[in-house]
GROMACS .gro file of C-alpha atoms in nm:
model
  375
    1MET     CA    1   9.969   6.297   7.979
    2THR     CA    2   9.608   6.181   8.018
    3ALA     CA    3   9.506   6.175   8.381
    4PHE     CA    4   9.218   6.033   8.584
    5SER     CA    5   9.046   5.880   8.281
    6LEU     CA    6   8.920   6.210   8.146
    7GLU     CA    7   8.679   6.174   7.858
    8PRO     CA    8   8.795   6.278   7.508
    9ALA     CA    9   8.548   6.568   7.516
   10GLN     CA   10   8.700   6.693   7.841
   11LEU     CA   11   9.052   6.672   7.702
   12ALA     CA   12   8.945   6.860   7.390
   13TRP     CA   13   8.778   7.127   7.601
   14CYS     CA   14   9.094   7.171   7.808
   15ALA     CA   15   9.297   7.216   7.490
   16GLU     CA   16   9.045   7.470   7.366
   17LEU     CA   17   9.068   7.662   7.691
   18ARG     CA   18   9.447   7.674   7.672
   19ALA     CA   19   9.424   7.810   7.318
   20LEU     CA   20   9.168   8.074   7.419
   21ALA     CA   21   9.385   8.177   7.712
   22ALA     CA   22   9.692   8.217   7.492
   23GLU     CA   23   9.523   8.388   7.199
   24ARG     CA   24   9.248   8.603   7.351
   25LEU     CA   25   9.305   8.636   7.724
   26ARG     CA   26   9.680   8.674   7.762
   27PRO     CA   27   9.696   8.986   7.538
   28LEU     CA   28   9.434   9.152   7.760
   29ALA     CA   29   9.617   9.041   8.073
   30GLU     CA   30   9.941   9.194   7.948
   31LYS     CA   31   9.766   9.530   7.909
   32GLY     CA   32   9.642   9.526   8.268
   33GLU     CA   33   9.789   9.727   8.553
   34PRO     CA   34   9.941   9.513   8.830
   35GLY     CA   35   9.736   9.532   9.148
   36ARG     CA   36   9.422   9.656   8.973
   37VAL     CA   37   9.108   9.479   8.853
   38ASN     CA   38   9.142   9.417   8.480
   39ARG     CA   39   8.783   9.480   8.372
   40PRO     CA   40   8.844   9.418   7.999
   41LEU     CA   41   8.984   9.076   8.091
   42VAL     CA   42   8.683   8.997   8.315
   43ALA     CA   43   8.447   9.111   8.039
   44GLU     CA   44   8.618   8.882   7.787
   45LEU     CA   45   8.578   8.589   8.025
   46GLY     CA   46   8.209   8.675   8.024
   47ARG     CA   47   8.188   8.700   7.645
   48LEU     CA   48   8.351   8.360   7.612
   49GLY     CA   49   8.087   8.210   7.840
   50LEU     CA   50   8.344   8.095   8.095
   51LEU     CA   51   8.203   8.290   8.390
   52ARG     CA   52   7.857   8.145   8.332
   53ARG     CA   53   8.008   7.800   8.327
   54VAL     CA   54   8.161   7.852   8.672
   55PHE     CA   55   7.811   7.844   8.820
   56ALA     CA   56   7.670   7.579   8.587
   57SER     CA   57   7.950   7.327   8.635
   58GLY     CA   58   8.056   7.087   8.904
   59ALA     CA   59   8.381   7.089   9.096
   60LEU     CA   60   8.569   6.878   8.841
   61ASP     CA   61   8.477   7.110   8.555
   62LEU     CA   62   8.588   7.404   8.768
   63CYS     CA   63   8.923   7.234   8.825
   64LEU     CA   64   8.969   7.165   8.454
   65MET     CA   65   8.895   7.530   8.376
   66ARG     CA   66   9.135   7.665   8.634
   67GLU     CA   67   9.417   7.427   8.546
   68SER     CA   68   9.383   7.488   8.172
   69LEU     CA   69   9.372   7.867   8.203
   70ALA     CA   70   9.662   7.872   8.449
   71ARG     CA   71   9.891   7.691   8.205
   72ALA     CA   72   9.860   7.980   7.959
   73CYS     CA   73   9.746   8.288   8.155
   74THR     CA   74   9.744   8.300   8.533
   75GLU     CA   75   9.577   8.642   8.537
   76ALA     CA   76   9.277   8.506   8.345
   77GLU     CA   77   9.258   8.206   8.577
   78THR     CA   78   9.259   8.425   8.884
   79ALA     CA   79   9.003   8.670   8.746
   80LEU     CA   80   8.768   8.380   8.675
   81ALA     CA   81   8.825   8.219   9.015
   82LEU     CA   82   8.766   8.542   9.206
   83GLN     CA   83   8.434   8.597   9.029
   84GLY     CA   84   8.332   8.248   9.132
   85LEU     CA   85   8.456   8.276   9.489
   86GLY     CA   86   8.291   8.614   9.550
   87ALA     CA   87   7.958   8.527   9.390
   88HIS     CA   88   7.917   8.159   9.477
   89PRO     CA   89   7.755   8.242   9.813
   90VAL     CA   90   7.498   8.452   9.622
   91HIS     CA   91   7.441   8.169   9.375
   92ALA     CA   92   7.409   7.905   9.648
   93HIS     CA   93   7.245   8.097   9.934
   94GLY     CA   94   7.106   8.419   9.791
   95THR     CA   95   6.742   8.510   9.761
   96ALA     CA   96   6.576   8.526   9.421
   97ALA     CA   97   6.606   8.905   9.433
   98GLN     CA   98   6.977   8.894   9.520
   99ARG     CA   99   7.052   8.647   9.243
  100ALA     CA  100   6.853   8.844   8.987
  101ARG     CA  101   7.028   9.167   9.085
  102TRP     CA  102   7.389   9.048   9.080
  103LEU     CA  103   7.450   8.718   8.904
  104PRO     CA  104   7.377   8.834   8.547
  105GLY     CA  105   7.646   9.100   8.580
  106VAL     CA  106   7.891   8.853   8.731
  107THR     CA  107   7.844   8.602   8.451
  108ASP     CA  108   7.867   8.855   8.169
  109GLY     CA  109   8.173   9.017   8.326
  110THR     CA  110   8.026   9.361   8.398
  111ALA     CA  111   8.002   9.322   8.777
  112VAL     CA  112   8.309   9.231   8.982
  113ALA     CA  113   8.262   9.020   9.297
  114ALA     CA  114   8.478   8.968   9.606
  115PHE     CA  115   8.486   8.727   9.900
  116ALA     CA  116   8.556   8.922  10.222
  117LEU     CA  117   8.641   8.679  10.501
  118SER     CA  118   8.996   8.748  10.626
  119GLU     CA  119   9.079   9.014  10.883
  120PRO     CA  120   9.407   9.146  11.028
  121GLY     CA  121   9.365   8.919  11.332
  122ALA     CA  122   9.150   8.644  11.182
  123GLY     CA  123   9.297   8.490  10.872
  124SER     CA  124   9.336   8.118  10.923
  125ASP     CA  125   9.110   8.124  11.230
  126ALA     CA  126   8.796   8.232  11.046
  127ALA     CA  127   8.577   8.168  11.352
  128ALA     CA  128   8.759   8.450  11.534
  129LEU     CA  129   8.610   8.725  11.315
  130GLU     CA  130   8.583   9.067  11.478
  131LEU     CA  131   8.401   9.268  11.211
  132THR     CA  132   8.084   9.337  11.407
  133ALA     CA  133   7.725   9.369  11.291
  134HIS     CA  134   7.571   9.597  11.557
  135PRO     CA  135   7.188   9.576  11.579
  136ASP     CA  136   7.021   9.889  11.442
  137GLY     CA  137   6.654   9.805  11.477
  138THR     CA  138   6.458   9.501  11.366
  139GLY     CA  139   6.632   9.326  11.078
  140ARG     CA  140   6.895   9.599  11.052
  141TRP     CA  141   7.264   9.617  11.145
  142ARG     CA  142   7.566   9.845  11.116
  143LEU     CA  143   7.895   9.683  11.012
  144THR     CA  144   8.204   9.814  11.192
  145GLY     CA  145   8.557   9.687  11.156
  146GLU     CA  146   8.813   9.589  10.892
  147LYS     CA  147   8.871   9.320  10.633
  148CYS     CA  148   9.221   9.259  10.499
  149TRP     CA  149   9.390   9.063  10.217
  150ILE     CA  150   9.067   9.075  10.016
  151SER     CA  151   9.110   8.994   9.647
  152ASN     CA  152   8.947   9.248   9.410
  153ALA     CA  153   8.923   9.502   9.694
  154PRO     CA  154   8.865   9.790   9.690
  155GLU     CA  155   8.748   9.785   9.326
  156ALA     CA  156   8.476   9.518   9.336
  157ASP     CA  157   8.112   9.610   9.276
  158PHE     CA  158   7.989   9.400   9.567
  159TYR     CA  159   8.131   9.193   9.851
  160THR     CA  160   8.026   8.876  10.030
  161VAL     CA  161   8.108   8.991  10.383
  162PHE     CA  162   8.123   8.774  10.694
  163ALA     CA  163   8.048   8.959  11.018
  164ARG     CA  164   7.986   8.871  11.381
  165THR     CA  165   7.619   8.903  11.475
  166THR     CA  166   7.639   8.718  11.810
  167PRO     CA  167   7.938   8.806  12.034
  168GLY     CA  168   8.120   8.518  12.198
  169ALA     CA  169   7.955   8.250  11.985
  170GLY     CA  170   8.256   8.160  11.772
  171ALA     CA  171   8.167   8.005  11.439
  172ARG     CA  172   7.798   7.994  11.533
  173GLY     CA  173   7.765   8.370  11.560
  174VAL     CA  174   7.875   8.475  11.209
  175THR     CA  175   7.642   8.600  10.935
  176ALA     CA  176   7.710   8.642  10.564
  177PHE     CA  177   7.596   8.967  10.404
  178LEU     CA  178   7.586   9.084  10.043
  179VAL     CA  179   7.725   9.439  10.058
  180PRO     CA  180   7.726   9.660   9.747
  181ALA     CA  181   8.040   9.870   9.713
  182ASP     CA  182   7.849  10.198   9.717
  183ARG     CA  183   7.711  10.156  10.070
  184PRO     CA  184   7.784  10.459  10.290
  185GLY     CA  185   8.070  10.406  10.531
  186LEU     CA  186   8.248  10.147  10.315
  187THR     CA  187   8.595  10.251  10.200
  188GLY     CA  188   8.912  10.068  10.105
  189ARG     CA  189   9.265  10.082   9.975
  190GLY     CA  190   9.486   9.857   9.768
  191LEU     CA  191   9.789   9.670   9.897
  192ASP     CA  192  10.118   9.632   9.709
  193MET     CA  193  10.166   9.255   9.709
  194LEU     CA  194  10.418   9.011   9.563
  195ALA     CA  195  10.165   8.864   9.319
  196PRO     CA  196  10.025   9.106   9.060
  197HIS     CA  197   9.659   9.061   9.152
  198PRO     CA  198   9.424   9.320   9.306
  199ILE     CA  199   9.427   9.274   9.684
  200GLY     CA  200   9.322   9.530   9.941
  201VAL     CA  201   9.176   9.638  10.272
  202LEU     CA  202   8.812   9.725  10.341
  203ASP     CA  203   8.709   9.960  10.621
  204PHE     CA  204   8.353   9.944  10.755
  205ASP     CA  205   8.241  10.254  10.945
  206GLY     CA  206   7.882  10.182  11.043
  207VAL     CA  207   7.793  10.037  10.700
  208PRO     CA  208   7.415   9.975  10.695
  209VAL     CA  209   7.281   9.629  10.607
  210THR     CA  210   6.939   9.474  10.643
  211SER     CA  211   6.778   9.131  10.649
  212GLY     CA  212   6.747   9.169  10.272
  213ASP     CA  213   7.128   9.158  10.249
  214VAL     CA  214   7.167   8.835  10.447
  215LEU     CA  215   7.300   8.534  10.255
  216GLY     CA  216   7.150   8.221  10.407
  217GLU     CA  217   7.051   8.258  10.772
  218VAL     CA  218   7.153   8.491  11.052
  219ASP     CA  219   7.432   8.336  11.265
  220ARG     CA  220   7.481   8.059  11.007
  221GLY     CA  221   7.729   8.240  10.784
  222PHE     CA  222   8.018   8.015  10.877
  223ARG     CA  223   7.845   7.736  10.686
  224VAL     CA  224   7.829   7.966  10.383
  225ALA     CA  225   8.201   8.035  10.409
  226MET     CA  226   8.306   7.674  10.460
  227GLY     CA  227   8.075   7.544  10.190
  228THR     CA  228   8.229   7.788   9.944
  229LEU     CA  229   8.583   7.701  10.048
  230ASN     CA  230   8.518   7.325  10.026
  231LEU     CA  231   8.416   7.376   9.663
  232PHE     CA  232   8.702   7.606   9.572
  233ARG     CA  233   8.990   7.443   9.762
  234PRO     CA  234   9.038   7.160   9.511
  235SER     CA  235   9.031   7.415   9.231
  236VAL     CA  236   9.301   7.620   9.407
  237GLY     CA  237   9.496   7.298   9.375
  238ALA     CA  238   9.406   7.288   9.006
  239PHE     CA  239   9.543   7.643   8.966
  240ALA     CA  240   9.865   7.523   9.129
  241VAL     CA  241   9.881   7.216   8.902
  242GLY     CA  242   9.841   7.442   8.599
  243MET     CA  243  10.134   7.654   8.711
  244ALA     CA  244  10.343   7.345   8.785
  245GLN     CA  245  10.268   7.207   8.439
  246ALA     CA  246  10.363   7.536   8.275
  247ALA     CA  247  10.693   7.533   8.463
  248LEU     CA  248  10.753   7.169   8.369
  249ASP     CA  249  10.676   7.237   8.001
  250ALA     CA  250  10.921   7.528   7.999
  251THR     CA  251  11.186   7.314   8.169
  252LEU     CA  252  11.151   7.027   7.923
  253ALA     CA  253  11.200   7.268   7.632
  254HIS     CA  254  11.492   7.448   7.797
  255THR     CA  255  11.686   7.142   7.907
  256ALA     CA  256  11.643   6.976   7.566
  257ARG     CA  257  11.813   7.263   7.382
  258ARG     CA  258  12.051   7.421   7.636
  259GLY     CA  259  12.408   7.316   7.568
  260ALA     CA  260  12.624   7.203   7.860
  261PHE     CA  261  12.947   7.000   7.894
  262GLY     CA  262  12.949   6.880   7.536
  263GLY     CA  263  12.582   6.786   7.522
  264THR     CA  264  12.255   6.926   7.647
  265LEU     CA  265  12.123   6.962   7.998
  266ARG     CA  266  11.885   6.670   7.944
  267ASP     CA  267  12.189   6.444   7.898
  268LEU     CA  268  12.298   6.507   8.257
  269GLN     CA  269  12.145   6.249   8.489
  270ALA     CA  270  12.122   6.499   8.773
  271VAL     CA  271  11.904   6.720   8.553
  272SER     CA  272  11.691   6.446   8.396
  273HIS     CA  273  11.613   6.298   8.736
  274GLN     CA  274  11.502   6.637   8.864
  275VAL     CA  275  11.272   6.676   8.564
  276ALA     CA  276  11.131   6.329   8.628
  277GLU     CA  277  11.062   6.424   8.990
  278MET     CA  278  10.886   6.742   8.878
  279ALA     CA  279  10.663   6.539   8.647
  280LEU     CA  280  10.594   6.275   8.911
  281ARG     CA  281  10.483   6.525   9.173
  282THR     CA  282  10.276   6.726   8.928
  283GLU     CA  283  10.084   6.420   8.812
  284ALA     CA  284  10.028   6.300   9.169
  285ALA     CA  285   9.889   6.640   9.264
  286ARG     CA  286   9.669   6.647   8.955
  287LEU     CA  287   9.518   6.308   9.040
  288MET     CA  288   9.444   6.411   9.398
  289VAL     CA  289   9.280   6.734   9.279
  290TYR     CA  290   9.058   6.547   9.035
  291ALA     CA  291   8.970   6.288   9.300
  292ALA     CA  292   8.870   6.556   9.551
  293ALA     CA  293   8.660   6.738   9.292
  294THR     CA  294   8.487   6.415   9.192
  295ALA     CA  295   8.413   6.340   9.557
  296TYR     CA  296   8.254   6.684   9.590
  297ASP     CA  297   8.041   6.630   9.280
  298GLU     CA  298   7.925   6.292   9.410
  299GLY     CA  299   7.837   6.426   9.756
  300ALA     CA  300   8.091   6.207   9.935
  301PRO     CA  301   8.109   6.242  10.315
  302ASP     CA  302   8.486   6.303  10.325
  303VAL     CA  303   8.491   6.617  10.109
  304PRO     CA  304   8.653   6.846  10.373
  305ALA     CA  305   8.950   6.611  10.416
  306ARG     CA  306   8.985   6.543  10.044
  307SER     CA  307   8.964   6.914   9.961
  308ALA     CA  308   9.227   6.994  10.221
  309MET     CA  309   9.456   6.718  10.094
  310ALA     CA  310   9.419   6.833   9.734
  311LYS     CA  311   9.496   7.197   9.810
  312LEU     CA  312   9.785   7.107  10.038
  313LEU     CA  313   9.958   6.864   9.804
  314ALA     CA  314   9.905   7.068   9.489
  315THR     CA  315  10.019   7.404   9.626
  316GLU     CA  316  10.325   7.257   9.796
  317THR     CA  317  10.405   7.063   9.479
  318ALA     CA  318  10.375   7.372   9.259
  319GLN     CA  319  10.614   7.560   9.487
  320TYR     CA  320  10.869   7.279   9.449
  321VAL     CA  321  10.825   7.246   9.072
  322VAL     CA  322  10.850   7.617   8.998
  323ASP     CA  323  11.151   7.657   9.226
  324THR     CA  324  11.326   7.361   9.060
  325ALA     CA  325  11.244   7.501   8.717
  326VAL     CA  326  11.407   7.831   8.813
  327GLN     CA  327  11.716   7.645   8.933
  328LEU     CA  328  11.748   7.450   8.608
  329HIS     CA  329  11.701   7.763   8.396
  330GLY     CA  330  11.954   7.964   8.589
  331ALA     CA  331  11.975   8.343   8.600
  332ARG     CA  332  11.759   8.395   8.290
  333ALA     CA  333  11.455   8.276   8.488
  334LEU     CA  334  11.499   8.562   8.736
  335ARG     CA  335  11.481   8.830   8.472
  336ARG     CA  336  11.169   9.045   8.492
  337GLY     CA  337  10.917   8.929   8.233
  338HIS     CA  338  11.036   8.569   8.210
  339LEU     CA  339  10.760   8.311   8.248
  340LEU     CA  340  10.929   8.155   8.550
  341GLU     CA  341  10.987   8.492   8.716
  342HIS     CA  342  10.613   8.546   8.683
  343LEU     CA  343  10.527   8.199   8.813
  344TYR     CA  344  10.773   8.235   9.101
  345ARG     CA  345  10.577   8.536   9.226
  346GLU     CA  346  10.242   8.371   9.158
  347VAL     CA  347  10.304   8.036   9.317
  348ARG     CA  348  10.369   8.150   9.674
  349ALA     CA  349  10.031   8.291   9.769
  350PRO     CA  350   9.815   7.977   9.719
  351ARG     CA  351   9.997   7.812  10.009
  352VAL     CA  352   9.851   8.085  10.228
  353TYR     CA  353   9.507   8.190  10.103
  354GLU     CA  354   9.184   7.994  10.143
  355GLY     CA  355   9.346   7.817  10.436
  356ALA     CA  356   9.723   7.801  10.482
  357SER     CA  357   9.907   7.470  10.447
  358GLU     CA  358   9.918   7.436  10.825
  359VAL     CA  359   9.540   7.479  10.843
  360GLN     CA  360   9.490   7.210  10.579
  361ARG     CA  361   9.697   6.969  10.786
  362GLY     CA  362   9.481   7.052  11.086
  363ILE     CA  363   9.163   6.983  10.889
  364ILE     CA  364   9.300   6.651  10.763
  365ALA     CA  365   9.401   6.537  11.112
  366LYS     CA  366   9.067   6.643  11.263
  367GLU     CA  367   8.875   6.450  10.999
  368LEU     CA  368   9.092   6.141  11.046
  369TYR     CA  369   9.041   6.131  11.422
  370ALA     CA  370   8.668   6.198  11.387
  371ARG     CA  371   8.642   5.907  11.146
  372GLN     CA  372   8.833   5.682  11.389
  373GLU     CA  373   8.607   5.776  11.681
  374ALA     CA  374   8.296   5.705  11.473
  375ARG     CA  375   8.397   5.343  11.412
   0.00000   0.00000   0.00000
């Protein structure tokens, strides 16, 4: 189904991406170890030029990439997205020296990036960060504390780390630092999670950083974090749409051939109506994702609300579509290795990370009331 008046070249590119994901990326993903960074897969994304495109494209192109890859290989989609999320602050706010040192490796797939914002007590409430940057002389700090639920940790080559530089200042007292993984005092461990992606904990025991490691300005790191999330939230929705479409495609094929009660499942109105609902919700989510991405590319003033709406609708929709697909497939979908078993584990996390569904509703409501008061 053609959505949002995409140009023929865009549709052809999406088809090409799906083919690349199935033919060249999925075999590498299948060789990876769950919970570990798949460096051969990241390197292939670099060889294909996809990582470079993350930083050269707008939000809509990023959404098309993530949706297309997710339909054929969720591991490739996530590896690409994590490179973008971890390195975008360097691309957008880094110094010339920082960009020259790290971005070439990110785009060719030889350097793995990570975005280190969440903490054990500060996930959704990002302004409540407790990782502290203690002054250690002029333009020098020591980072002490913990980051948790960090994708690509502890195996990344560098981290975009958000730390408190001014106590008691809330969002206005946070600074973003570029921290190489080999800094003394930085250690970590992996976590065994439901989804098969690398996620871990980072421990900072007096990790030294200097003004040369700052991304943007001191005490203005919250802007770095929110600017990055506003760009990537619609594309999280695109990831979810890709998974929903994969589940819908599998369900269409299954219900058309599965015999039941003298016909096929598709002949049962209860089944066909469920499939229609899956398609309806998936297309609605897709359109909202594309609209939010286009608003970002055009510099629209309502990007935070649109991004929140897109992520919220798409991730909740994908959860519904995948769950319904499992129900219509029956027990076979719960067997280890089945596409839907894989998607069932994958689809849950996006409703939590980069702002849980409840947080997105809060953002939407805040933006609505602010708009009303401005009239």
